[in-house]
Short mmCIF file of C-alpha atoms in Angstrom, two decimals:
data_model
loop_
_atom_site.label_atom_id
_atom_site.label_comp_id
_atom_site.label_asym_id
_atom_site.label_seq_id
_atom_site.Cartn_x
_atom_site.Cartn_y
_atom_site.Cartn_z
CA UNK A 778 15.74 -22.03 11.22
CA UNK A 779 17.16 -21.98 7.95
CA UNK A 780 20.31 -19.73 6.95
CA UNK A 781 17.94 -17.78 5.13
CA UNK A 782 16.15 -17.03 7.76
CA UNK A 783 18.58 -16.33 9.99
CA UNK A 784 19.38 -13.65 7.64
CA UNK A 785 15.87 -12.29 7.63
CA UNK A 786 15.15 -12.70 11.13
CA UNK A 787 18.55 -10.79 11.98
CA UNK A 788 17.54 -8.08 9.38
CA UNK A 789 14.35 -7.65 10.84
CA UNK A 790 15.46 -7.43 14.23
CA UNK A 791 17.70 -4.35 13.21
CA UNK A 792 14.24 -2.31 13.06
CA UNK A 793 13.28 -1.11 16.41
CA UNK A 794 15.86 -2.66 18.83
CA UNK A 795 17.32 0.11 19.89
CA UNK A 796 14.21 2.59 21.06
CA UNK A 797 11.16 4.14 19.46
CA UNK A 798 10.21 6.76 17.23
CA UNK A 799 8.28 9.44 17.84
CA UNK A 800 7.11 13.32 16.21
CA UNK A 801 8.20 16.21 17.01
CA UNK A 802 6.97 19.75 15.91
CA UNK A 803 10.07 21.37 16.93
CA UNK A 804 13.49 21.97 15.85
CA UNK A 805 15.29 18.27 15.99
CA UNK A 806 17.32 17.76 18.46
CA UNK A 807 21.55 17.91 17.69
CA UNK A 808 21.47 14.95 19.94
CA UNK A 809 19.52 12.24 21.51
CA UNK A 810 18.68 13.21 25.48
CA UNK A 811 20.62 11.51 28.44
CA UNK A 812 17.86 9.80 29.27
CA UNK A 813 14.95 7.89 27.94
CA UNK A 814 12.36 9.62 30.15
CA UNK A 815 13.70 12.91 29.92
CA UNK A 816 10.81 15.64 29.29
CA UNK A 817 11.01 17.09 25.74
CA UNK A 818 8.47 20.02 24.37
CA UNK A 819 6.52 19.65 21.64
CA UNK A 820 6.37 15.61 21.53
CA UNK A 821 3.43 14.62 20.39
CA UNK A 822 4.53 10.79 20.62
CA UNK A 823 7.09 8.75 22.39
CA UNK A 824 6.83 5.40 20.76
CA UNK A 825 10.45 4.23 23.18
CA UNK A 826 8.91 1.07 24.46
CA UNK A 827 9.62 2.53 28.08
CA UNK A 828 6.59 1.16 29.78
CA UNK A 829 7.98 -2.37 28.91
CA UNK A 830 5.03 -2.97 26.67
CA UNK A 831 3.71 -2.15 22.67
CA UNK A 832 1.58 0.79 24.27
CA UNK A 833 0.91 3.16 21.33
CA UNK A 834 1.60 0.75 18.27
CA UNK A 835 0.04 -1.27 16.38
CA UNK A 836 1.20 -4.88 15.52
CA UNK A 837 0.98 -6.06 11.55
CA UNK A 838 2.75 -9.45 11.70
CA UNK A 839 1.91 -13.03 11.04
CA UNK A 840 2.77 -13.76 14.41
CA UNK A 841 2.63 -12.41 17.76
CA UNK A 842 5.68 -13.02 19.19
CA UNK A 843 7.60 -11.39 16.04
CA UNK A 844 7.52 -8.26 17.89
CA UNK A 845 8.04 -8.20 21.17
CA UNK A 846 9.20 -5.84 24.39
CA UNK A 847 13.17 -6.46 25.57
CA UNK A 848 15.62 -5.52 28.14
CA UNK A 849 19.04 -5.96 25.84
CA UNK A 850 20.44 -5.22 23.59
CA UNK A 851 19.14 -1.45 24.08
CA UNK A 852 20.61 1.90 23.14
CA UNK A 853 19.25 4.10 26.43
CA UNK A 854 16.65 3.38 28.99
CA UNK A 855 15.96 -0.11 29.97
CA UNK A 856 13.63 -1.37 26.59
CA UNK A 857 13.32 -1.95 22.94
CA UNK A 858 11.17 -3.76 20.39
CA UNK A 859 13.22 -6.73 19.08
CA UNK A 860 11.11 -7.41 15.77
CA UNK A 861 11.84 -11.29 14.25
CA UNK A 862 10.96 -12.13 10.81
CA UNK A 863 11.41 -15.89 9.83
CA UNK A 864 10.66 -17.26 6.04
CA UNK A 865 6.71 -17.87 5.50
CA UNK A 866 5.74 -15.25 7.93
CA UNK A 867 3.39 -13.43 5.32
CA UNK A 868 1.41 -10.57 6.76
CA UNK A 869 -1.13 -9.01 4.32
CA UNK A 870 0.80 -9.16 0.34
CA UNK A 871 4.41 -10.22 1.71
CA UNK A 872 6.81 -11.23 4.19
CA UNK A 873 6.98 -8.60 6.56
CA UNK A 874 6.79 -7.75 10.14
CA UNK A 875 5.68 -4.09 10.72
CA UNK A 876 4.88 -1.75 14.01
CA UNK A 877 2.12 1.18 12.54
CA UNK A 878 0.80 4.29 14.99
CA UNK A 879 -1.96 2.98 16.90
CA UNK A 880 -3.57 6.10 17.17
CA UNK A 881 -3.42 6.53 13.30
CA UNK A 882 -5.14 10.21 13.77
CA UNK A 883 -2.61 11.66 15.65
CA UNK A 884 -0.70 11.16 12.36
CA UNK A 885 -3.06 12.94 10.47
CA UNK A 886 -3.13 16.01 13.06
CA UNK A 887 0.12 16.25 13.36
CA UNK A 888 1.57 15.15 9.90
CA UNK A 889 -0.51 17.31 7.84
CA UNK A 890 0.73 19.25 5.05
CA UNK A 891 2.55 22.23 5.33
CA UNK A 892 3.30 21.48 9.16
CA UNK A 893 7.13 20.41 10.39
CA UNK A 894 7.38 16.88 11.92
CA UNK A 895 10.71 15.07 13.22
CA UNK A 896 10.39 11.09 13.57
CA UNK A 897 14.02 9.52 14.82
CA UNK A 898 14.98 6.01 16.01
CA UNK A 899 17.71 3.94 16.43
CA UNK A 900 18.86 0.63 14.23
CA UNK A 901 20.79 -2.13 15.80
CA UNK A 902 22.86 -4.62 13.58
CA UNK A 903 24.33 -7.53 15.27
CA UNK A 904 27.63 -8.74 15.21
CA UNK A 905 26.78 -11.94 13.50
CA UNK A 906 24.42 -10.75 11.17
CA UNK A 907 25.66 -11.85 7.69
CA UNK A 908 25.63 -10.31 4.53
CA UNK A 909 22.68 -10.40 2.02
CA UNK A 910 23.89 -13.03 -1.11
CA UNK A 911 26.07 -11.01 -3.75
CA UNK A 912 23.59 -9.21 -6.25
CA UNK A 913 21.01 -8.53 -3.45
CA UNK A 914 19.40 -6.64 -1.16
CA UNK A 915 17.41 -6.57 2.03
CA UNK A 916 15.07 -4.38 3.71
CA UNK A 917 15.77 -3.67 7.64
CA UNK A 918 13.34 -0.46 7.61
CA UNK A 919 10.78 1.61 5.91
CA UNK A 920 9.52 4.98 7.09
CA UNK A 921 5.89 5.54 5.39
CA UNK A 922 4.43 9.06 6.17
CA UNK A 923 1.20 9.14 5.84
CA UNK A 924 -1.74 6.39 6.76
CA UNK A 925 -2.68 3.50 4.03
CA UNK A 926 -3.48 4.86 0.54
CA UNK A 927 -7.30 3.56 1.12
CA UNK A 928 -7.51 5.32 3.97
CA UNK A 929 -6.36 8.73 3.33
CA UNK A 930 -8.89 11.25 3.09
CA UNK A 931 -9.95 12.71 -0.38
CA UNK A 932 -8.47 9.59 -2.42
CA UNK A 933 -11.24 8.20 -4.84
CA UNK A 934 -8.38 5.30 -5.49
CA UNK A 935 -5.67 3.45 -3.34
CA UNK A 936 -2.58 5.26 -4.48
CA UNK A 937 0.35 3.39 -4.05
CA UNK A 938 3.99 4.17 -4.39
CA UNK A 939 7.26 3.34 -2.58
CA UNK A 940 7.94 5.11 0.84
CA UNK A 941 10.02 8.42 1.13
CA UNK A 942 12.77 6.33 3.02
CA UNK A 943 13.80 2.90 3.02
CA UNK A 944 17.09 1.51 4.54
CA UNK A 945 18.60 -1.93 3.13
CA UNK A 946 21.62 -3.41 3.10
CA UNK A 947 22.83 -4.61 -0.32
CA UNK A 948 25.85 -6.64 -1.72
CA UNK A 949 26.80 -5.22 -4.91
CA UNK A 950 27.77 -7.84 -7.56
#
């Protein structure tokens, strides 16, 4: 693999390493719980990759062992999603490896206007992960809130924009 894409692929793994992400129509939590099984009200999905398998998401990558179920490096419980991105893995417009809802209409229950929704999860950066060239940027996570522009309900147009929250890491000039 190329230094380049050891940069990408260790960038991309930072996404879901650490546990899943989930809703919640409660207060959030002041901290995460002792354990990853530990009963929570209110959660209306656990996304935390504790059955040791993708159960719940959806897979949008160019291949299918860019995501993929792992015992370490975790942050609690005994899984995470290590997610690999290597240069040339184009899925749909771009490079990009991406885990989506599975069910996407729980999102639309539960995410709908006007309601209060918590989504949390946890971002791993290795050790040797290296720094994006000087002048640049990378992407290690988007959080989009509502299903594809094409798909939500009422639009006569896709309606694109960028997400609400996006995490890189940049190297100022």
């Amino acid at each position: 693999m190329r230094e380049s894409a050891i940069v990408r692929a260790a960038l991309a793994a930072l996404v879901l390493l650490a546990g899943g992400c989930g809703g919640q129509e409660e207060n959030a939590p002041k901290a995460a719980p002792e354990a990853a099984s530990a009963p929570r009200t209110g959660v209306w999905f656990n996304g935390d990759f504790e059955s040791g398998t993708l159960g719940g998401w959806a897979r949008d990558s160019a291949r299918r062992d860019s995501i993929v179920v792992v015992e370490e490096p975790v942050r609690r419980g005994r899984f995470a999603a290590r997610v690999n991105l290597e240069t040339g893995d184009v899925a749909a417009d771009k490079e990009r490896v991406e885990l989506k809802l599975g069910d996407r209409s729980l999102e639309r229950e539960r995410a709908a206007n006007g309601r209060e929704v918590w989504y949390g999860w946890s971002l791993f950066v290795p050790a040797a992960f290296e720094d994006p060239p000087e002048g640049t940027f990378q992407i290690v996570a988007q959080w989009h809130h509502r299903p594809p522009p094409a798909r939500r309900e009422g639009a006569s147009a896709p309606v694109s924009g960028a997400p609400p929250l996006t995490l890189y890491l940049a190297r100022p000039t």
